[in-house]
Coordinates of C-alpha atoms in Angstrom, one line a residue:
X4 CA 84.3 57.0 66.1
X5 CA 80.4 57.4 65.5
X6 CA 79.4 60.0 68.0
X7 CA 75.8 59.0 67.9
X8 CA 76.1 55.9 70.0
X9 CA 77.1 58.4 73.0
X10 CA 72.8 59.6 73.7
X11 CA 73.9 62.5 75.7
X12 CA 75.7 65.8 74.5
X13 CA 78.5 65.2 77.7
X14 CA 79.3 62.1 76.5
X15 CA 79.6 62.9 72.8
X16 CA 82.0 66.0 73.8
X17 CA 84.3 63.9 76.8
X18 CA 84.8 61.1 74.1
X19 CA 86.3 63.1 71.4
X20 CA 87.9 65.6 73.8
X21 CA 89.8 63.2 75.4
X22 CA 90.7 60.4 72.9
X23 CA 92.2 63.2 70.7
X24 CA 92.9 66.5 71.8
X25 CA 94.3 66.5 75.5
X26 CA 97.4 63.8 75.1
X27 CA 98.5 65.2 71.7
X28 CA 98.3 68.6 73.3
X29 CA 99.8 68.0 76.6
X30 CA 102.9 65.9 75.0
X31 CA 103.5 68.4 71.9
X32 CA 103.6 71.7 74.5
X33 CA 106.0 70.0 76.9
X34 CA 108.5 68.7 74.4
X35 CA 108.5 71.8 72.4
X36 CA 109.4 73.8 75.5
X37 CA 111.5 71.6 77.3
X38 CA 113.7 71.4 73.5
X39 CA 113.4 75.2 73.2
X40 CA 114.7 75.7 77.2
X41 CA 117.7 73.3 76.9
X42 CA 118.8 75.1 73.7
X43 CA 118.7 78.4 74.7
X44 CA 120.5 77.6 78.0
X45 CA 123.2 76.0 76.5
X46 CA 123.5 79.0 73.7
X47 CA 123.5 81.9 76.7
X48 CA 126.2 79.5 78.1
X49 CA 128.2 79.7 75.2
X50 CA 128.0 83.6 74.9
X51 CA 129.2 83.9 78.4
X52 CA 132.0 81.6 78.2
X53 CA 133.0 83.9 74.8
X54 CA 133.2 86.7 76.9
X55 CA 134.6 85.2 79.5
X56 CA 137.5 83.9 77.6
X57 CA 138.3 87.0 76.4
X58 CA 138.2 89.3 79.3
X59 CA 140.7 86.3 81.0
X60 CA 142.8 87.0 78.5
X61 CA 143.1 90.5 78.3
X62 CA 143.2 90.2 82.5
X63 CA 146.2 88.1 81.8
X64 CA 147.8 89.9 79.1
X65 CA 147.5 93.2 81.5
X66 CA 149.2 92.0 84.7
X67 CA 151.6 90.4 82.8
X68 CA 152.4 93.9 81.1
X69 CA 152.5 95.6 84.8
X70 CA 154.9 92.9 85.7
X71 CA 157.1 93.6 83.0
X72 CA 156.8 97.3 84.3
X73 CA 157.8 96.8 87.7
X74 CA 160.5 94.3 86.7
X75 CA 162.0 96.7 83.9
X76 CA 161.0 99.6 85.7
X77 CA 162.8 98.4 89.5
X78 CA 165.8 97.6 87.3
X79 CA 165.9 100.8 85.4
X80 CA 165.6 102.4 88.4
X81 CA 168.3 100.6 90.1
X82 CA 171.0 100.9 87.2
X83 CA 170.5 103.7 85.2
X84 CA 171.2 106.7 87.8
X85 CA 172.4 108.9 84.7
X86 CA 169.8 110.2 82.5
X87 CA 171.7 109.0 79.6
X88 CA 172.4 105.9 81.0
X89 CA 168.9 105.3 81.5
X90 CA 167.9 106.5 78.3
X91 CA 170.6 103.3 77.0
X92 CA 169.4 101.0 79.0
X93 CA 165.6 102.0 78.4
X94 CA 166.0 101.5 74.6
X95 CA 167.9 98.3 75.3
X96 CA 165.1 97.1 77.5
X97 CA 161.9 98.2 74.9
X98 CA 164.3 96.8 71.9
X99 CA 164.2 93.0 73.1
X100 CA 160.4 93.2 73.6
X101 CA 158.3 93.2 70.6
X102 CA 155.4 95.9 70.6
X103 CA 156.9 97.5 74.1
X104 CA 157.1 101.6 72.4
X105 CA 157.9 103.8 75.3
X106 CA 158.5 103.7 79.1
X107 CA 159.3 106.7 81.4
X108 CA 160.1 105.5 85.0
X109 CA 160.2 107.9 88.1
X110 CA 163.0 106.4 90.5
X111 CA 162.6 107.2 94.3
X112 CA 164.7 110.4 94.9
X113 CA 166.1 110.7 91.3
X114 CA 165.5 112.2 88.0
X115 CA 162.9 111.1 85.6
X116 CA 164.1 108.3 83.3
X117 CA 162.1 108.2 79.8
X118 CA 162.9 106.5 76.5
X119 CA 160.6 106.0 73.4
X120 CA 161.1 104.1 70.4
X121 CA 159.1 106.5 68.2
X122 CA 160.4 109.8 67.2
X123 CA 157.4 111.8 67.5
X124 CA 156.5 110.6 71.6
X125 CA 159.3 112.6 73.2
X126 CA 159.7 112.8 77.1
X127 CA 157.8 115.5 78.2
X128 CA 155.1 114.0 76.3
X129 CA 155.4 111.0 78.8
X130 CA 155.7 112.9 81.8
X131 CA 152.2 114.4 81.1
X132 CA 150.7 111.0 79.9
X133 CA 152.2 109.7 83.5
X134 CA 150.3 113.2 85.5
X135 CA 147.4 112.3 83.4
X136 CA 146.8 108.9 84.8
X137 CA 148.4 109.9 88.3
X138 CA 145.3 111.6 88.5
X139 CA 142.7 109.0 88.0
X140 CA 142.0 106.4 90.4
X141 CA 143.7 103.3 90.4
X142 CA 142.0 99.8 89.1
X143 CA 140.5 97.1 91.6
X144 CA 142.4 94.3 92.5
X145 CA 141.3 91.2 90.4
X146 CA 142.6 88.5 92.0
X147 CA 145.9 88.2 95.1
X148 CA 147.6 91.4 96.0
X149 CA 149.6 93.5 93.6
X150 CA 152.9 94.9 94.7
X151 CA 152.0 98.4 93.4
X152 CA 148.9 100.8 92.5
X153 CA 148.1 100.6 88.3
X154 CA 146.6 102.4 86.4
X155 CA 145.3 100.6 82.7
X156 CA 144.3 103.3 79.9
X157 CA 144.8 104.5 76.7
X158 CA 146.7 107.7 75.5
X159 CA 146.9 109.1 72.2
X160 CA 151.0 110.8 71.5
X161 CA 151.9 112.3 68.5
X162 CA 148.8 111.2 66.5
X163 CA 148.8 107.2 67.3
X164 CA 146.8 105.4 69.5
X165 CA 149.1 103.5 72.7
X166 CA 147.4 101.0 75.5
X167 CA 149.2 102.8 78.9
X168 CA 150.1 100.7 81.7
X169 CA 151.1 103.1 84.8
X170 CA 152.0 101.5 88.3
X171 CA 153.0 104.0 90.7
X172 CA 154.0 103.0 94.8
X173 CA 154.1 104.1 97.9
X174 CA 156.5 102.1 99.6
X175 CA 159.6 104.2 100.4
X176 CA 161.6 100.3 99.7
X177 CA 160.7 100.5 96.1
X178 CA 163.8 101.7 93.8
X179 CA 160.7 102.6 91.5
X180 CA 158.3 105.4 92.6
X181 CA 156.4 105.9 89.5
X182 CA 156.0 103.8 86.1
X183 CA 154.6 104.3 82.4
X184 CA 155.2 101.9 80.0
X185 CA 153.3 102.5 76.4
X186 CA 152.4 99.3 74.4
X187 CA 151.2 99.0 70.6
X188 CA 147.9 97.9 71.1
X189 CA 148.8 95.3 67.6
X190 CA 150.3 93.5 70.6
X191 CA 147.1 92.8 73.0
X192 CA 145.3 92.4 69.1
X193 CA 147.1 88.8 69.8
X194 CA 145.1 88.7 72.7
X195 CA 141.9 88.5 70.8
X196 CA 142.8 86.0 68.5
X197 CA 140.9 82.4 69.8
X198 CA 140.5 81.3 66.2
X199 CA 137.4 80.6 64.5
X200 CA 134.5 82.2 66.5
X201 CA 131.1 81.3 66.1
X202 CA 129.6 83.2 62.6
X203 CA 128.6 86.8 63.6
X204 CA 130.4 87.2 66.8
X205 CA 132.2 90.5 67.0
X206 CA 133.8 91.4 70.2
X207 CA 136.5 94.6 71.4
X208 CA 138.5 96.0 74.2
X209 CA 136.0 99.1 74.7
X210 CA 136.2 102.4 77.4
X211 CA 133.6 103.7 78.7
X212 CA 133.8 106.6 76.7
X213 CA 132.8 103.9 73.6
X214 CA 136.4 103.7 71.8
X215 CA 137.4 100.9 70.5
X216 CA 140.8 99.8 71.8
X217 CA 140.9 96.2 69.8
X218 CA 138.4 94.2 68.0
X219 CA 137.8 91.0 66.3
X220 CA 135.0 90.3 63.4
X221 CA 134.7 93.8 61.7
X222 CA 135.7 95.0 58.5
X223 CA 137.0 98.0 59.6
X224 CA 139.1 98.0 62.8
X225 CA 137.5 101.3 64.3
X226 CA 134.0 101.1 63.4
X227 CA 131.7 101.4 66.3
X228 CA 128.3 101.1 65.0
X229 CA 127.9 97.2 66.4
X230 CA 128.4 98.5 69.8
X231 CA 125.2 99.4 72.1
X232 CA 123.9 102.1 72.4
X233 CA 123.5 101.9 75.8
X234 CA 126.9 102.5 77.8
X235 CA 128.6 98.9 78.5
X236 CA 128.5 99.4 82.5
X237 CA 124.9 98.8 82.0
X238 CA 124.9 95.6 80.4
X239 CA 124.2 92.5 82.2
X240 CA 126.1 89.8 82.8
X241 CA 123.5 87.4 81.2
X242 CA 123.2 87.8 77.2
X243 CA 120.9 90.5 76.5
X244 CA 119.1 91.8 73.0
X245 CA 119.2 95.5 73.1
X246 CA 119.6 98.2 70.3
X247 CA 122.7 98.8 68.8
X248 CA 124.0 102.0 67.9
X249 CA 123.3 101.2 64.3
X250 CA 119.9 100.5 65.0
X251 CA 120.0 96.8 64.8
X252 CA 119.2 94.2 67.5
X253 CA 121.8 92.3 68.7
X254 CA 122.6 90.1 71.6
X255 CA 125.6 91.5 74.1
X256 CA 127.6 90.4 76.8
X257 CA 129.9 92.6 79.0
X258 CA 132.6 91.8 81.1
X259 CA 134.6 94.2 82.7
X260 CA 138.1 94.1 82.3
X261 CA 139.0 97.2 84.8
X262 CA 136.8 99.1 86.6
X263 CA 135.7 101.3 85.5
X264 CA 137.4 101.8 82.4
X265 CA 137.6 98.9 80.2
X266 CA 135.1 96.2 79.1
X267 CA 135.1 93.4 76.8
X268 CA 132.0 93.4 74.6
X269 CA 130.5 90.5 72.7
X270 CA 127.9 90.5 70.2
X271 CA 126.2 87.9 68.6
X272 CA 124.1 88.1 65.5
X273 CA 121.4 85.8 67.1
X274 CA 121.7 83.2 64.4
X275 CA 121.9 80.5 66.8
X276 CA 118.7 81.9 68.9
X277 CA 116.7 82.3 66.1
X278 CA 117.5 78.4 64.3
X279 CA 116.2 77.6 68.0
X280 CA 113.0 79.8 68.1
X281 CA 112.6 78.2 64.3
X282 CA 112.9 74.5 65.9
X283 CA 111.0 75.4 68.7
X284 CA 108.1 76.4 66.4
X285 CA 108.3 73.3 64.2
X286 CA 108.3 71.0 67.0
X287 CA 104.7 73.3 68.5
X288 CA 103.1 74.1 65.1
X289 CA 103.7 71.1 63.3
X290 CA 101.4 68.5 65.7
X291 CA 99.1 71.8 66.5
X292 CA 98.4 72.3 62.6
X293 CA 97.1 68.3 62.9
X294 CA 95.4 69.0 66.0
X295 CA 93.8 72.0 64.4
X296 CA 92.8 69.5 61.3
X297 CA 91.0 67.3 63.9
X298 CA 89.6 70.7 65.7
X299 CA 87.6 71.4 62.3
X300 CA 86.5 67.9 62.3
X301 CA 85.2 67.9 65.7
X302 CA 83.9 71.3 65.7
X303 CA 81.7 70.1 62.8
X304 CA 80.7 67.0 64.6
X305 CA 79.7 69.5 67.8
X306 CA 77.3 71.8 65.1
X307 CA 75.7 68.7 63.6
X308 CA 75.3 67.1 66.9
X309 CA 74.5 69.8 69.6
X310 CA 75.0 73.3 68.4
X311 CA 72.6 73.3 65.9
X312 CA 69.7 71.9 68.2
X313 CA 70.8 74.4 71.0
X314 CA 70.5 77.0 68.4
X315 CA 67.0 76.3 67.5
X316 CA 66.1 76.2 71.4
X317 CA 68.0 79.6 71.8
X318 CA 66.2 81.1 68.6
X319 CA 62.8 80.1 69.9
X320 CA 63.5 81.7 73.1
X321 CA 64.8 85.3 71.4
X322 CA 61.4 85.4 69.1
X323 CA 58.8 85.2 71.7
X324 CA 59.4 88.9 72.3
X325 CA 58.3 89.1 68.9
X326 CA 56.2 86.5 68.1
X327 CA 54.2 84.6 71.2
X328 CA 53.7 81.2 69.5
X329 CA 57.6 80.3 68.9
X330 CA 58.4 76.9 69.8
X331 CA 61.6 74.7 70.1
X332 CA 62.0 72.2 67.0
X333 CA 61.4 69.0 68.0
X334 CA 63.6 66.0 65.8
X335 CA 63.9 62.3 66.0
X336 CA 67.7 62.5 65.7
X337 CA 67.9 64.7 68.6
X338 CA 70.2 63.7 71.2
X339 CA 68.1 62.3 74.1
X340 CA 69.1 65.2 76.7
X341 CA 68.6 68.1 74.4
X342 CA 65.2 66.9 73.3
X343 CA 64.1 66.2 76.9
X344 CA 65.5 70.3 77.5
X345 CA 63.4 71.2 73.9
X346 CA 60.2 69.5 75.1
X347 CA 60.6 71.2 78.7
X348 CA 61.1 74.2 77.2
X349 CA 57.9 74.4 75.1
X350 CA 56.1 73.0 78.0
X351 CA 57.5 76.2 80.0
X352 CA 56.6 78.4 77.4
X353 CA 52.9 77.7 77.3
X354 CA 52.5 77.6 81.0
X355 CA 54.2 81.1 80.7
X356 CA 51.9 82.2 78.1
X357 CA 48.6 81.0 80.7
X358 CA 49.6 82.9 83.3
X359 CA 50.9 86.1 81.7
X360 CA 47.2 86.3 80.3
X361 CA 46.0 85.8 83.7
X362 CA 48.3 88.6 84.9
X363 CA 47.7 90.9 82.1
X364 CA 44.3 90.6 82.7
X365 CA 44.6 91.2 86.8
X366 CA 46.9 94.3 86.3
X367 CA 44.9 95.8 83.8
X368 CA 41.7 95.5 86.3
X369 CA 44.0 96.8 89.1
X370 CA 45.1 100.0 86.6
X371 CA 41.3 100.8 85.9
X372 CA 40.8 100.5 89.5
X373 CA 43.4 102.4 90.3
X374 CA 42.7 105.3 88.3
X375 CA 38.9 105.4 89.1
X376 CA 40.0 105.8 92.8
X377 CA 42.4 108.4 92.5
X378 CA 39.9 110.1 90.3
X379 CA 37.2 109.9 92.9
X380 CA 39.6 110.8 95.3
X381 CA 40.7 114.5 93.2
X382 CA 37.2 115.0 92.3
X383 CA 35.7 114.1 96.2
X384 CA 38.4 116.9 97.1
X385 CA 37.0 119.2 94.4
X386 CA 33.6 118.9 95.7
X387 CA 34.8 119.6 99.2
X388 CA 36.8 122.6 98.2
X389 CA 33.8 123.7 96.2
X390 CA 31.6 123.6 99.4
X391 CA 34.0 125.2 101.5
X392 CA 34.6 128.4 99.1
X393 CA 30.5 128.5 99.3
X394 CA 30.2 128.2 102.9
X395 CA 33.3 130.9 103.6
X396 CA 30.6 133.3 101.8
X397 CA 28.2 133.3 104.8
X398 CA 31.4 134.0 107.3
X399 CA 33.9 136.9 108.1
X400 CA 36.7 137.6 110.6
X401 CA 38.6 135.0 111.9
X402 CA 36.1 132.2 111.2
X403 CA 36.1 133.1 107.5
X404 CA 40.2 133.0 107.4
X405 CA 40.3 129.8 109.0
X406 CA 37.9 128.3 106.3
X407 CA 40.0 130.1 103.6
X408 CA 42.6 128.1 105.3
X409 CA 41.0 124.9 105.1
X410 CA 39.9 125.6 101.2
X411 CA 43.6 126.2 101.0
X412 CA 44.6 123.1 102.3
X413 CA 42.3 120.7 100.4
X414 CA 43.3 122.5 97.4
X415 CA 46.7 121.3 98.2
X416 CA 45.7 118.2 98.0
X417 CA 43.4 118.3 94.8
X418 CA 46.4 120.2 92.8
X419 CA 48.9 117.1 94.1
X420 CA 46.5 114.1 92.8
X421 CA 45.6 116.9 89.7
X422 CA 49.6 117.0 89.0
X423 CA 50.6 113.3 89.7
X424 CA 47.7 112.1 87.3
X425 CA 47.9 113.8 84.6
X426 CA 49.1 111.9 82.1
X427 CA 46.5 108.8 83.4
X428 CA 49.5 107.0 85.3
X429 CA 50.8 108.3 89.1
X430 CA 53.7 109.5 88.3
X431 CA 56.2 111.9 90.4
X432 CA 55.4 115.8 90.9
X433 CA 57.3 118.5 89.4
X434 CA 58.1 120.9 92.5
X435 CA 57.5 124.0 90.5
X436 CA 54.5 124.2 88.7
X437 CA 53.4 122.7 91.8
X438 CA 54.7 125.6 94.2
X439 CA 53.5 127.7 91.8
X440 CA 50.0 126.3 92.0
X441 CA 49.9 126.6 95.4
X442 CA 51.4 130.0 96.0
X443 CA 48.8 131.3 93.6
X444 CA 46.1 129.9 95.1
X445 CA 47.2 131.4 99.1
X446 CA 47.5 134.4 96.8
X447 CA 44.0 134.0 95.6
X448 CA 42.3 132.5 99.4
X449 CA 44.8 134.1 102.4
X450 CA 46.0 137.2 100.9
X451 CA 44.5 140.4 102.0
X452 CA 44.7 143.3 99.9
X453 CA 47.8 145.0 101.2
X454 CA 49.4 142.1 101.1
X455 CA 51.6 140.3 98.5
X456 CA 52.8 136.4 97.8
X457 CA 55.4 136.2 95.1
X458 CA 57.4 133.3 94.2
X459 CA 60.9 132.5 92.6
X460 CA 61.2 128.8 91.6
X461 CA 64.5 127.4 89.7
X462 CA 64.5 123.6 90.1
X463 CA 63.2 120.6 87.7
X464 CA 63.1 118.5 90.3
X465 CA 60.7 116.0 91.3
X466 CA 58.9 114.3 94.3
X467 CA 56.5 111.4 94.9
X468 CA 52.8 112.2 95.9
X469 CA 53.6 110.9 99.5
X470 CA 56.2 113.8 100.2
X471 CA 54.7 116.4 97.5
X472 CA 51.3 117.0 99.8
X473 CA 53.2 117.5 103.2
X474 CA 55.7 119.9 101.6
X475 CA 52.7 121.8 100.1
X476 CA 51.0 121.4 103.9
X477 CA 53.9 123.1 105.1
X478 CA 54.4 126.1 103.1
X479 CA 50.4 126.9 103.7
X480 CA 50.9 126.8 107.1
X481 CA 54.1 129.2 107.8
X482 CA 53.0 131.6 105.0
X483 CA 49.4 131.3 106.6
X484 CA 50.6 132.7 110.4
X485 CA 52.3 135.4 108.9
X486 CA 49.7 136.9 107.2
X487 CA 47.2 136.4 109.6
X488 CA 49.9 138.1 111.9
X489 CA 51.5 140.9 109.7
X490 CA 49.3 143.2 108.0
X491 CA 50.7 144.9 104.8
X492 CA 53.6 142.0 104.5
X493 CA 55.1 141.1 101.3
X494 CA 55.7 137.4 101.4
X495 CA 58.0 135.5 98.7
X496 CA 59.3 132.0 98.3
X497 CA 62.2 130.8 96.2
X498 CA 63.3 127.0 95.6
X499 CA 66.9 126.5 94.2
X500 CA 69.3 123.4 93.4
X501 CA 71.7 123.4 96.0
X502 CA 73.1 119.9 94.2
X503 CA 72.0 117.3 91.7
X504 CA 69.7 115.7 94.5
X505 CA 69.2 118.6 96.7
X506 CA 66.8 121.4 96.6
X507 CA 66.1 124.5 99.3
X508 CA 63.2 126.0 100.1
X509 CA 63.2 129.3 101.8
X510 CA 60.8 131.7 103.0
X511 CA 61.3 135.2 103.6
X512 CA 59.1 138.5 104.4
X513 CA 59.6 141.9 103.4
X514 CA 60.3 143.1 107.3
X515 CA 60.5 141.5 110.5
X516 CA 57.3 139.8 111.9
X517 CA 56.5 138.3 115.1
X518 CA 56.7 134.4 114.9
X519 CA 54.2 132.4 116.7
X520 CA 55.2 128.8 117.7
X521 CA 54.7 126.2 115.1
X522 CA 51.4 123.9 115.5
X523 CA 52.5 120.4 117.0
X524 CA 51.3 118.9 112.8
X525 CA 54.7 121.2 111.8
X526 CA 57.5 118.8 113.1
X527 CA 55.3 115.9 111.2
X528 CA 55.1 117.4 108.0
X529 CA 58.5 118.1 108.6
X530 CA 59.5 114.3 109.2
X531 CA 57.5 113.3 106.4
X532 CA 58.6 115.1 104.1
X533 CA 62.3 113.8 104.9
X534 CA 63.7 117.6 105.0
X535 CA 66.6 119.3 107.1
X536 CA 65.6 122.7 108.7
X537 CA 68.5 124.8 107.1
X538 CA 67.6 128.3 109.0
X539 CA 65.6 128.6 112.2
X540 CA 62.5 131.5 111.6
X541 CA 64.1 134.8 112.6
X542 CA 63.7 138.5 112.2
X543 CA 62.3 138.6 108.3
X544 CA 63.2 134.9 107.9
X545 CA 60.2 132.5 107.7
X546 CA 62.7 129.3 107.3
X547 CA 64.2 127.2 105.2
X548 CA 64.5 123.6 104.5
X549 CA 66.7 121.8 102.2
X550 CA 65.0 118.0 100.7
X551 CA 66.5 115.9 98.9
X552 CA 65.0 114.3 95.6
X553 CA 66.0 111.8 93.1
X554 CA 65.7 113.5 90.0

């Protein structure tokens, strides 16, 4: 496919996109899975149906021992009324049934009847296997109604291992009123023979307490490292992977046999789950690795035809912070809508470049401007506080304090303009060198000579011009009325940090002074400098005022 008969960069990309890539894609992911699904299903089904089969089985193999209890047990019960008798009749019954060890029966209103085929159970070793399991609840009902309460477990007499089967009922009817009949558990190993398993399956009769009644598929009969290490009640019903006790992962499936005793566990070595993850990834990776192939190719088809110009347009954009002339390469063998973006581009770029010169040129006028008026402005406010300090000369009393007062004031406003154009730019004011400024110079103009102005500043804070001038307004005029009205007071202001954007400033005399209502100019200063009275003028207090800041 020759690209370059597509003239734009969409049509060059949608072509090979979708001729190649989508349907081989799209077909390739949904066979893959849908293979991969149906394989694994029908492997979990098999594992299930494995432990189902077997946990039928031993169900089956179970109540068809408690029936042979019951049955022998009625009978023995009926018949043998003599100890000796029943002992007979007891090894009779056990002889004729092959794995059948020991039974010790409990008729209604008699003696205990017990017989074992193995010298070292004797009968008072049955009679406390029978109050062991007396004791524990009985099992669940699997299916129909039984005809007495059982009991399924496993005992250990006289060193050897026996599968217990005790029944025990209620019904004053029943010859029998207690049963325990002791099986080799070679017999229920029958049980667990279904011929030949799938390769790695292992599976036992198991208690909940991890011992291994009967097993198939290990080399040794009591080795419980293949088991979970998680108790078997926990397991799902579903195949699962989890740890086993070993430390290897396995697959398990539990089934419970009785509750909540015994369970039939199944593990599988996961050979058949991983051929299918293998197929699964040959049937993905295989078209994928041709795809990829045909990726390189049209990735390489993308940088000759598109990238590569884009690039160049991209390149030219990042280097005129560096260098102002950069322009987009123009090419005949450009496609036709990335030229026509290359040519608008440069065509931006030198319209840019006319008016940034016009700009620069306008905001450099308006800076010199700028600064020439604010210098006027500090040095017209010089000139005035210079005439106002001469004139004071000629005055005293009340008229000279009130132009001390007014030389005061405009040197507020000289020191802000001084402050916030220092470095040649307007810039914010620092609140202390600027409270310092001032204080010193009401210490210098208003101050009488038994009198004192002392100030205690802890803030780097900042404020604009705007707010800076009423703020130094303000502290002029409270510290103002109270020396004019207190002779011999000691006056001192502090500024703190309350917070990160707060600051206070608070006012407070050496002794208590008489405060004269604030001019009607206060509650504007007040408002302009965007401050919150914190303490009302009382006693020694001038005030305080909390403002916030952003810096």
């Amino acid at each position: 496919m020759r690209l370059a008969r597509f003239k734009t960069v969409r049509g060059r990309l949608l072509a090979l996109l979708i001729g190649i890539a989508l349907p081989i894609a799209g077909l390739t992911a949904i066979t893959a899975v849908t293979t991969y699904q149906t394989v694994t299903a029908a492997i979990r089904t098999s594992q299930m149906r494995t432990a189902e089969d077997y946990a039928v089985r031993t169900r089956v193999w179970y109540r068809g021992a408690l029936r042979s209890l019951l049955a022998g047990g009625s009978a023995l019960a009926l018949n043998g009324r003599e100890s000796s008798e029943c002992g007979k009749v007891g090894g009779q019954t056990l002889a004729r049934i092959a794995g059948y060890r020991a039974i010790h029966i409990l008729p209604q209103g008699g003696d205990a009847c017990a017989f074992s085929l193995d010298p070292e159970v004797s009968a008072a070793d049955l009679a406390a296997a029978a109050a062991m399991l007396r004791a524990k609840p009985p099992v669940q009902t699997w299916a129909g109604a039984e005809f007495a309460q059982a009991r399924y477990d496993h005992v250990t007499l006289g060193g050897k291992r026996y599968l217990a089967v005790y029944a025990r009922s209620d019904d004053a009817g029943s010859p029998m009123r207690e049963g325990l009949l002791l099986v080799d558990p070679e017999l229920l190993d029958q049980v667990f023979d279904l011929g030949d398993g799938e390769p790695g399956l292992v599976v036992a009769l198991a208690g909940r307490d991890g011992d291994i009644i009967v097993s198939r598929g290990t080399v040794q009969p009591d080795d419980a490292s293949w088991l979970p290490a998680r108790d078997p009640a926990s397991l799902s019903k579903e195949p699962s992977q989890t740890q086993s006790r070993a430390g290897v992962s396995r697959v398990y499936a539990s089934r419970i046999v009785t509750d909540p005793d015994f369970y039939i566990v199944a593990s599988f070595d996961d050979a058949l789950g991983q051929a299918a993850r293998t197929q699964f990834l040959v049937l993905l990776l295989a078209p994928l690795l041709t795809l990829a192939l045909l990726c390189v190719v049209y990735l390489r088809a993308i940088d000759k035809h598109c990238v590569r110009w884009l690039r160049g347009i991209e390149a030219a954009a990042r280097t005129r912070s560096t260098l102002t002339t950069a322009r987009a390469v123009i090419a005949d063998d450009m496609p036709s809508d990335i030229r026509s973006v290359a040519e608008a581009f440069n065509v931006m770029v030198e319209e840019q470049e006319v008016r940034q010169r016009k700009l620069q040129t306008a905001l450099d006028d308006n800076r010199f401007l700028v600064r020439e008026l604010h210098h006027r402005v500090k040095n017209s406010l010089q000139v005035v506080q210079s005439y106002i300090g001469l004139t004071k000369r000629d005055y005293r009393g009340e008229a000279r304090m009130a132009l001390a007062d007014a030389e005061c004031r405009v040197h507020v406003l000289s020191a802000a303009y001084r402050f916030t154009l220092a470095d040649g730019e307007m810039q914010p004011v620092r609140v202390d060198l600027f409270v310092d400024d001032v204080v010193t110079m009401i210490s210098n103009l208003l101050r009488r000579r038994d009198q004192w102005v002392t100030s205690t500043v802890n803030t780097r804070a900042s404020l604009s011009v705007d707010r800076i001038i009423p703020l130094g307004f303000l502290i002029v005029d409270v510290m103002s009325r109270a020396l004019r009205s207190t002779p011999g007071v000691s006056i001192q202001i502090s500024v703190s940090d309350i917070d990160d954007g707060t600051i206070e400033i608070a006012i407070e005399a050496d002794r208590e002074i008489a405060h004269s209502e604030p001019p009607k100019l206060f509650a504007g200063l007040v408002t302009q400098i965007e401050a919150v009275q914190a303490a009302a003028p009382e006693g020694s207090r001038l005030g305080a005022w909390r403002v916030a800041h952003s810096a």
